[in-house]
Amino acid sequence: MGAIGVFDSGVGGLSVLREIRRELPQETLRYVADSAYAPYGDKPADFVVRRSLALADFLIGSGATSLVVACNTATATAVDTLRERFSVPIVGIEPAVKPAVEHTLAGRVGVLTTSRTALSARFHRLLDRFKGSCQIVVQPCPGWVELVERGVLDGPDAIVAVAQYVSPLVAQGVDVLVLGCTHYSFLSPRSEEHTS
């Protein structure tokens, strides 16, 4: 049986890998953290597509019979191209807009994303599909991926970086936040401090 290939622009996808391992403990997993080219979130779309194709090609060449694109930016930018190019099942990661809209009491949801995800047509189709009458506030968070890649998950730098983008959303009445990048889950304790 082949492996499940998983990739992200760095270590953020480890959060996805952990959940796959928990749900499918018997599966062989192969993970590529493309930290040399991280973050994808501020790179041009054609760059993200080229890197995604290269990583998918590597993983499939290494025996992966399915792929998980554990990166919101790569999903938003490249998953359609990957599905056209490769015949294996490919699962992408998208921001959890639908459950956020279902859980908001204020009718205002904040989506924390990378700049590239915020610009993608796929992301805007996702918002249009699920927002209903809810107000969605999209907030790119430059610098967050770099913090996580450096292992800065706590302390003054992390606190200031998270407050810079989360506090204005809370001030606008947002009562549900969506972490639209797999790296951001590593900063979620800091995010929760600003929403409590």
Coordinates of N, CA and C in Angstrom, one line a residue:
M1 N 0.8 -1.2 0.0 CA 0.0 0.0 0.0 C 0.9 1.2 0.0
G2 N 0.5 2.3 -0.7 CA 1.3 3.5 -0.8 C 1.1 4.4 0.4
A3 N 1.9 5.4 0.4 CA 1.9 6.3 1.5 C 1.0 7.5 1.2
I4 N 0.6 8.2 2.2 CA 0.0 9.5 2.0 C 1.1 10.6 2.1
G5 N 1.2 11.4 1.0 CA 2.1 12.4 1.0 C 1.5 13.7 1.4
V6 N 2.2 14.4 2.3 CA 1.7 15.7 2.9 C 2.8 16.7 2.7
F7 N 2.4 17.9 2.3 CA 3.3 19.0 2.2 C 2.8 20.3 2.6
D8 N 3.6 21.2 3.1 CA 3.3 22.6 3.4 C 4.5 23.4 3.1
S9 N 4.4 24.7 3.2 CA 5.5 25.6 3.0 C 6.4 25.7 4.1
G10 N 6.3 24.8 5.1 CA 7.1 24.8 6.3 C 6.6 23.9 7.3
V11 N 6.7 24.2 8.6 CA 6.3 23.3 9.7 C 4.8 23.4 10.0
G12 N 4.1 24.4 9.4 CA 2.7 24.6 9.8 C 1.9 23.3 9.5
G13 N 2.2 22.6 8.5 CA 1.4 21.4 8.1 C 1.6 20.2 9.1
L14 N 2.6 20.4 10.1 CA 2.7 19.4 11.1 C 1.4 19.2 11.9
S15 N 0.7 20.3 12.1 CA -0.6 20.3 12.8 C -1.6 19.4 12.0
V16 N -1.5 19.4 10.7 CA -2.4 18.5 9.9 C -1.9 17.1 9.9
L17 N -0.6 16.9 9.8 CA 0.0 15.6 9.9 C -0.3 14.9 11.2
R18 N -0.3 15.7 12.3 CA -0.6 15.1 13.6 C -2.1 14.6 13.6
E19 N -3.0 15.3 13.0 CA -4.4 14.9 13.0 C -4.6 13.6 12.0
I20 N -3.9 13.6 10.9 CA -3.9 12.4 10.0 C -3.4 11.2 10.8
R21 N -2.3 11.4 11.5 CA -1.7 10.3 12.3 C -2.7 9.8 13.3
R22 N -3.4 10.7 14.0 CA -4.4 10.3 15.0 C -5.6 9.6 14.4
E23 N -6.0 10.0 13.2 CA -7.2 9.4 12.6 C -6.8 8.1 11.8
L24 N -5.6 8.1 11.3 CA -5.2 6.9 10.5 C -3.9 6.4 10.9
P25 N -3.8 5.8 12.1 CA -2.5 5.4 12.7 C -1.8 4.4 11.9
Q26 N -2.5 3.6 11.1 CA -1.9 2.5 10.4 C -1.3 3.0 9.0
E27 N -1.5 4.2 8.6 CA -1.1 4.7 7.3 C 0.4 5.1 7.4
T28 N 1.1 4.9 6.3 CA 2.5 5.4 6.1 C 2.3 6.8 5.6
L29 N 3.0 7.7 6.3 CA 3.0 9.2 5.9 C 4.3 9.7 5.5
R30 N 4.3 10.5 4.5 CA 5.6 11.2 4.1 C 5.3 12.7 4.1
Y31 N 6.1 13.5 4.8 CA 5.9 14.9 5.0 C 7.1 15.7 4.4
V32 N 6.7 16.7 3.7 CA 7.8 17.7 3.2 C 7.4 19.0 3.8
A33 N 8.3 19.6 4.5 CA 8.2 21.0 5.0 C 9.1 21.8 4.2
D34 N 8.5 22.6 3.3 CA 9.3 23.4 2.3 C 9.8 24.7 2.9
S35 N 10.5 24.5 4.1 CA 10.9 25.7 4.8 C 11.9 26.6 4.1
A36 N 12.7 26.0 3.2 CA 13.6 26.8 2.4 C 12.9 27.9 1.6
Y37 N 11.6 27.7 1.2 CA 10.9 28.6 0.4 C 9.7 29.2 1.2
A38 N 9.6 29.0 2.5 CA 8.6 29.6 3.3 C 8.9 31.1 3.5
P39 N 7.8 31.9 3.6 CA 6.4 31.5 3.5 C 5.9 31.6 2.1
Y40 N 4.9 30.8 1.7 CA 4.3 31.0 0.4 C 3.4 32.1 0.4
G41 N 2.9 32.6 1.5 CA 1.8 33.6 1.6 C 2.0 34.9 0.9
D42 N 3.3 35.3 0.8 CA 3.6 36.6 0.2 C 4.3 36.4 -1.2
K43 N 4.3 35.2 -1.7 CA 5.0 34.9 -3.0 C 4.0 35.0 -4.1
P44 N 4.5 35.3 -5.4 CA 3.6 35.3 -6.5 C 2.9 34.0 -6.7
A45 N 1.7 34.0 -7.3 CA 0.9 32.8 -7.5 C 1.7 31.8 -8.4
D46 N 2.4 32.2 -9.4 CA 3.1 31.2 -10.3 C 4.2 30.5 -9.5
F47 N 4.8 31.2 -8.5 CA 5.8 30.6 -7.7 C 5.2 29.5 -6.8
V48 N 4.1 29.8 -6.2 CA 3.4 28.8 -5.4 C 3.0 27.6 -6.2
V49 N 2.5 27.8 -7.4 CA 2.1 26.7 -8.3 C 3.4 25.8 -8.6
R50 N 4.5 26.4 -9.0 CA 5.7 25.7 -9.3 C 6.2 24.9 -8.2
R51 N 6.2 25.5 -7.0 CA 6.7 24.7 -5.8 C 5.7 23.6 -5.5
S52 N 4.4 23.8 -5.6 CA 3.5 22.8 -5.3 C 3.6 21.6 -6.2
L53 N 3.8 21.9 -7.5 CA 4.0 20.8 -8.5 C 5.3 20.1 -8.2
A54 N 6.4 20.8 -7.9 CA 7.6 20.1 -7.6 C 7.5 19.2 -6.4
L55 N 6.8 19.6 -5.3 CA 6.6 18.8 -4.1 C 5.7 17.6 -4.4
A56 N 4.7 17.9 -5.1 CA 3.8 16.7 -5.4 C 4.5 15.7 -6.3
D57 N 5.3 16.2 -7.2 CA 6.0 15.2 -8.1 C 7.0 14.4 -7.2
F58 N 7.7 15.1 -6.3 CA 8.6 14.4 -5.4 C 7.9 13.4 -4.6
L59 N 6.8 13.7 -4.0 CA 6.1 12.8 -3.1 C 5.5 11.6 -3.8
I60 N 4.9 11.9 -5.0 CA 4.4 10.8 -5.8 C 5.5 9.9 -6.3
G61 N 6.7 10.5 -6.7 CA 7.8 9.7 -7.1 C 8.4 8.9 -6.0
S62 N 8.1 9.3 -4.7 CA 8.6 8.6 -3.5 C 7.6 7.6 -3.0
G63 N 6.5 7.3 -3.8 CA 5.6 6.3 -3.4 C 4.3 6.8 -2.9
A64 N 4.0 8.0 -2.8 CA 2.7 8.5 -2.3 C 1.6 8.2 -3.3
T65 N 0.5 7.6 -2.8 CA -0.6 7.3 -3.7 C -1.8 8.3 -3.5
S66 N -1.6 9.2 -2.6 CA -2.5 10.3 -2.3 C -1.8 11.5 -1.7
L67 N -2.3 12.7 -1.9 CA -1.6 13.9 -1.4 C -2.6 14.7 -0.5
V68 N -2.0 15.3 0.5 CA -2.7 16.3 1.3 C -1.9 17.6 1.2
V69 N -2.5 18.6 0.6 CA -1.9 19.9 0.5 C -2.2 20.6 1.9
A70 N -1.3 20.5 2.8 CA -1.5 21.0 4.2 C -1.1 22.5 4.3
C71 N -1.6 23.2 3.3 CA -1.2 24.6 3.2 C -2.4 25.4 2.6
N72 N -3.0 26.3 3.3 CA -4.1 27.0 2.7 C -3.7 27.8 1.5
T73 N -2.5 28.4 1.5 CA -2.1 29.2 0.3 C -1.9 28.3 -0.9
A74 N -1.2 27.2 -0.7 CA -1.0 26.2 -1.8 C -2.4 25.7 -2.3
T75 N -3.3 25.4 -1.4 CA -4.6 24.9 -1.8 C -5.3 26.0 -2.6
A76 N -5.3 27.2 -2.1 CA -6.0 28.3 -2.8 C -5.4 28.6 -4.2
T77 N -4.1 28.4 -4.3 CA -3.4 28.9 -5.5 C -3.2 27.7 -6.5
A78 N -2.9 26.5 -6.0 CA -2.4 25.5 -6.8 C -3.2 24.2 -6.9
V79 N -4.2 23.9 -6.0 CA -4.8 22.6 -5.9 C -5.5 22.2 -7.2
D80 N -6.1 23.2 -7.9 CA -6.7 22.8 -9.2 C -5.7 22.4 -10.2
T81 N -4.5 23.0 -10.3 CA -3.5 22.6 -11.2 C -2.9 21.2 -10.8
L82 N -2.8 21.0 -9.5 CA -2.3 19.7 -9.1 C -3.3 18.6 -9.5
R83 N -4.6 18.8 -9.3 CA -5.6 17.8 -9.7 C -5.6 17.6 -11.2
E84 N -5.3 18.6 -12.0 CA -5.2 18.4 -13.5 C -4.0 17.6 -13.8
R85 N -2.9 17.8 -13.1 CA -1.6 17.2 -13.5 C -1.5 15.7 -13.0
F86 N -2.0 15.5 -11.8 CA -1.8 14.2 -11.2 C -3.1 13.4 -11.0
S87 N -3.0 12.1 -11.1 CA -4.2 11.2 -11.1 C -4.5 10.7 -9.7
V88 N -3.7 11.0 -8.7 CA -3.9 10.5 -7.4 C -4.9 11.4 -6.7
P89 N -5.6 10.9 -5.7 CA -6.5 11.7 -4.9 C -5.7 12.8 -4.2
I90 N -6.3 14.1 -4.2 CA -5.6 15.2 -3.6 C -6.6 16.0 -2.7
V91 N -6.2 16.1 -1.5 CA -7.0 16.8 -0.5 C -6.4 18.1 -0.1
G92 N -7.2 19.2 -0.2 CA -6.6 20.5 0.1 C -7.2 20.9 1.5
I93 N -6.6 22.0 2.0 CA -7.0 22.6 3.3 C -7.5 24.0 3.0
E94 N -8.7 24.3 3.4 CA -9.3 25.6 3.3 C -9.8 26.1 4.6
P95 N -9.8 27.4 4.8 CA -10.2 28.0 6.1 C -11.7 27.6 6.4
A96 N -11.9 27.3 7.7 CA -13.1 26.8 8.2 C -14.2 27.8 8.3
V97 N -14.6 28.4 7.1 CA -15.6 29.5 7.1 C -16.9 29.0 7.4
K98 N -17.3 27.8 6.9 CA -18.7 27.3 7.1 C -19.0 27.1 8.6
P99 N -18.1 26.4 9.4 CA -18.4 26.2 10.8 C -18.4 27.5 11.6
A100 N -17.5 28.4 11.1 CA -17.4 29.7 11.8 C -18.7 30.5 11.7
V101 N -19.3 30.5 10.5 CA -20.5 31.2 10.2 C -21.7 30.5 11.0
E102 N -21.6 29.2 11.2 CA -22.6 28.5 12.0 C -22.5 28.8 13.5
H103 N -21.3 29.2 13.9 CA -21.1 29.4 15.4 C -21.2 30.9 15.8
T104 N -21.1 31.8 14.9 CA -21.1 33.2 15.3 C -22.4 33.6 15.9
L105 N -22.4 34.4 17.0 CA -23.6 34.9 17.5 C -23.8 36.4 17.1
A106 N -22.7 37.0 16.8 CA -22.7 38.4 16.4 C -22.9 38.6 14.9
G107 N -22.7 37.6 14.2 CA -22.8 37.7 12.7 C -21.6 38.3 12.1
R108 N -20.5 38.2 12.8 CA -19.2 38.8 12.3 C -18.1 37.7 12.6
V109 N -17.5 37.3 11.5 CA -16.4 36.3 11.5 C -15.1 36.9 11.0
G110 N -14.0 36.7 11.7 CA -12.7 37.2 11.2 C -12.0 36.0 10.6
V111 N -11.4 36.1 9.5 CA -10.5 35.1 8.9 C -9.1 35.6 8.7
L112 N -8.2 35.0 9.5 CA -6.8 35.3 9.5 C -6.1 34.5 8.4
T113 N -5.5 35.2 7.4 CA -5.0 34.5 6.3 C -3.6 35.0 5.9
T114 N -3.0 34.4 4.9 CA -1.8 34.9 4.3 C -2.3 35.9 3.2
S115 N -1.4 36.7 2.8 CA -1.8 37.7 1.7 C -2.2 37.0 0.5
R116 N -1.5 35.9 0.1 CA -1.8 35.2 -1.2 C -3.2 34.5 -1.1
T117 N -3.5 33.9 0.1 CA -4.8 33.3 0.2 C -5.9 34.4 0.1
A118 N -5.7 35.5 0.7 CA -6.7 36.6 0.7 C -7.0 37.0 -0.7
L119 N -6.0 36.9 -1.6 CA -6.2 37.4 -3.0 C -6.8 36.3 -3.9
S120 N -6.8 35.1 -3.5 CA -7.2 34.0 -4.4 C -8.7 34.0 -4.7
A121 N -8.9 33.6 -6.0 CA -10.3 33.5 -6.4 C -11.0 32.3 -5.7
R122 N -10.2 31.2 -5.4 CA -10.8 30.1 -4.7 C -11.3 30.5 -3.3
F123 N -10.5 31.3 -2.6 CA -10.9 31.7 -1.3 C -12.1 32.6 -1.3
H124 N -12.2 33.5 -2.3 CA -13.4 34.3 -2.4 C -14.7 33.5 -2.8
R125 N -14.5 32.5 -3.6 CA -15.6 31.6 -3.8 C -16.1 30.9 -2.6
L126 N -15.1 30.5 -1.7 CA -15.4 29.8 -0.4 C -16.3 30.8 0.4
L127 N -15.8 32.1 0.5 CA -16.5 33.1 1.3 C -17.9 33.3 0.7
D128 N -18.1 33.4 -0.6 CA -19.4 33.6 -1.2 C -20.3 32.4 -0.9
R129 N -19.7 31.3 -0.9 CA -20.6 30.0 -0.8 C -21.2 29.9 0.6
F130 N -20.4 30.3 1.7 CA -20.8 30.0 3.0 C -21.2 31.3 3.9
K131 N -20.9 32.5 3.4 CA -21.1 33.6 4.4 C -22.5 33.9 4.6
G132 N -23.4 33.7 3.7 CA -24.8 34.0 4.0 C -25.0 35.5 4.3
S133 N -25.7 35.8 5.4 CA -25.8 37.2 5.8 C -24.7 37.6 6.8
C134 N -23.8 36.8 7.0 CA -22.7 37.0 8.0 C -21.7 38.0 7.4
Q135 N -21.1 38.9 8.2 CA -20.1 39.8 7.7 C -18.7 39.0 7.9
I136 N -18.0 38.9 6.9 CA -16.7 38.2 7.0 C -15.6 39.3 6.8
V137 N -14.7 39.4 7.8 CA -13.6 40.3 7.8 C -12.3 39.5 7.6
V138 N -11.7 39.7 6.4 CA -10.5 39.0 6.1 C -9.3 39.8 6.5
Q139 N -8.4 39.2 7.3 CA -7.2 39.9 7.8 C -5.9 39.1 7.5
P140 N -5.1 39.5 6.4 CA -3.8 38.9 6.2 C -2.9 39.2 7.4
C141 N -2.0 38.3 7.7 CA -1.2 38.4 8.9 C 0.3 38.3 8.5
P142 N 0.9 39.2 7.8 CA 2.3 39.1 7.4 C 3.2 39.0 8.7
G143 N 4.1 38.1 8.6 CA 5.1 37.9 9.7 C 4.7 36.7 10.6
W144 N 3.5 36.2 10.6 CA 3.1 35.1 11.5 C 3.8 33.8 11.1
V145 N 3.8 33.5 9.8 CA 4.5 32.3 9.4 C 6.0 32.3 9.8
E146 N 6.6 33.4 9.6 CA 8.0 33.5 9.9 C 8.3 33.3 11.4
L147 N 7.4 33.8 12.2 CA 7.5 33.6 13.7 C 7.5 32.1 14.0
V148 N 6.5 31.4 13.4 CA 6.3 30.0 13.6 C 7.5 29.2 13.1
E149 N 8.0 29.6 11.9 CA 9.1 28.9 11.3 C 10.4 29.0 12.2
R150 N 10.5 30.2 12.9 CA 11.6 30.4 13.8 C 11.4 29.8 15.2
G151 N 10.2 29.3 15.5 CA 9.8 28.7 16.8 C 9.5 29.7 17.8
V152 N 9.1 30.9 17.4 CA 8.7 32.0 18.3 C 7.2 31.9 18.5
L153 N 6.8 31.1 19.5 CA 5.4 30.9 19.7 C 4.8 31.6 20.9
D154 N 5.7 32.2 21.7 CA 5.4 32.8 22.9 C 6.3 34.0 23.1
G155 N 6.1 34.8 24.2 CA 7.0 35.9 24.5 C 6.5 37.2 23.8
P156 N 7.3 38.2 24.0 CA 6.8 39.6 23.5 C 6.6 39.7 22.0
D157 N 7.5 39.1 21.2 CA 7.3 39.2 19.8 C 6.0 38.5 19.3
A158 N 5.7 37.3 19.8 CA 4.5 36.6 19.4 C 3.3 37.4 19.9
I159 N 3.3 37.9 21.1 CA 2.2 38.6 21.7 C 1.9 39.9 20.9
V160 N 2.9 40.6 20.6 CA 2.7 41.9 19.8 C 2.2 41.6 18.4
A161 N 2.8 40.5 17.7 CA 2.4 40.2 16.4 C 0.9 39.8 16.3
V162 N 0.5 39.0 17.3 CA -0.9 38.5 17.3 C -1.8 39.6 17.6
A163 N -1.5 40.4 18.6 CA -2.3 41.6 19.0 C -2.5 42.5 17.8
Q164 N -1.5 42.7 17.0 CA -1.6 43.6 15.9 C -2.7 43.3 14.9
Y165 N -3.0 42.1 14.7 CA -4.1 41.7 13.8 C -5.4 41.2 14.4
V166 N -5.3 40.7 15.6 CA -6.5 40.1 16.3 C -7.3 41.2 17.0
S167 N -6.6 42.1 17.7 CA -7.3 43.1 18.5 C -8.2 44.0 17.7
P168 N -7.8 44.5 16.5 CA -8.7 45.3 15.7 C -10.0 44.5 15.2
L169 N -9.8 43.2 15.0 CA -11.0 42.4 14.7 C -12.0 42.3 15.8
V170 N -11.5 42.1 17.0 CA -12.3 42.0 18.2 C -13.0 43.3 18.4
A171 N -12.3 44.4 18.2 CA -12.8 45.8 18.3 C -14.0 46.0 17.3
Q172 N -14.0 45.3 16.2 CA -15.0 45.4 15.2 C -16.2 44.5 15.5
G173 N -16.2 43.8 16.6 CA -17.3 42.9 17.0 C -17.2 41.5 16.5
V174 N -16.1 41.1 15.9 CA -15.9 39.7 15.5 C -15.9 38.8 16.7
D175 N -16.7 37.8 16.6 CA -16.8 36.9 17.8 C -16.3 35.4 17.5
V176 N -15.9 35.2 16.2 CA -15.4 33.9 15.8 C -14.2 34.2 14.9
L177 N -13.0 33.6 15.2 CA -11.9 33.7 14.3 C -11.6 32.4 13.6
V178 N -11.2 32.5 12.4 CA -10.8 31.4 11.6 C -9.3 31.5 11.3
L179 N -8.6 30.4 11.7 CA -7.1 30.4 11.4 C -7.0 29.9 10.0
G180 N -6.8 30.8 9.0 CA -6.7 30.4 7.6 C -5.3 30.1 7.1
C181 N -4.5 29.6 8.0 CA -3.1 29.1 7.6 C -2.7 28.1 8.6
T182 N -2.2 26.9 8.2 CA -1.8 25.9 9.1 C -0.8 26.3 10.1
H183 N 0.1 27.3 9.8 CA 1.0 27.8 10.7 C 0.4 28.5 11.9
Y184 N -0.8 29.1 11.7 CA -1.4 29.9 12.7 C -1.9 29.2 13.9
S185 N -2.1 27.9 13.7 CA -2.6 27.1 14.9 C -1.6 27.1 16.0
F186 N -0.3 27.2 15.6 CA 0.7 27.3 16.7 C 0.7 28.6 17.5
L187 N 0.1 29.6 16.9 CA -0.1 30.8 17.6 C -1.5 31.0 18.3
S188 N -2.3 30.0 18.2 CA -3.7 30.1 18.7 C -3.7 30.4 20.2
P189 N -2.8 29.9 21.1 CA -2.9 30.4 22.5 C -2.8 31.9 22.6
R190 N -2.0 32.5 21.8 CA -1.8 34.0 21.8 C -3.1 34.6 21.3
S191 N -3.7 34.0 20.2 CA -5.0 34.6 19.7 C -6.1 34.5 20.7
E192 N -6.2 33.4 21.4 CA -7.2 33.3 22.4 C -7.1 34.3 23.5
E193 N -5.9 34.7 23.9 CA -5.7 35.7 24.9 C -6.4 37.0 24.5
H194 N -6.5 37.3 23.2 CA -7.1 38.6 22.8 C -8.6 38.5 22.5
T195 N -9.1 37.3 22.6 CA -10.6 37.2 22.3 C -11.3 36.8 23.6
S196 N -10.7 36.5 24.6 CA -11.4 36.1 25.9 C -11.9 37.3 26.6

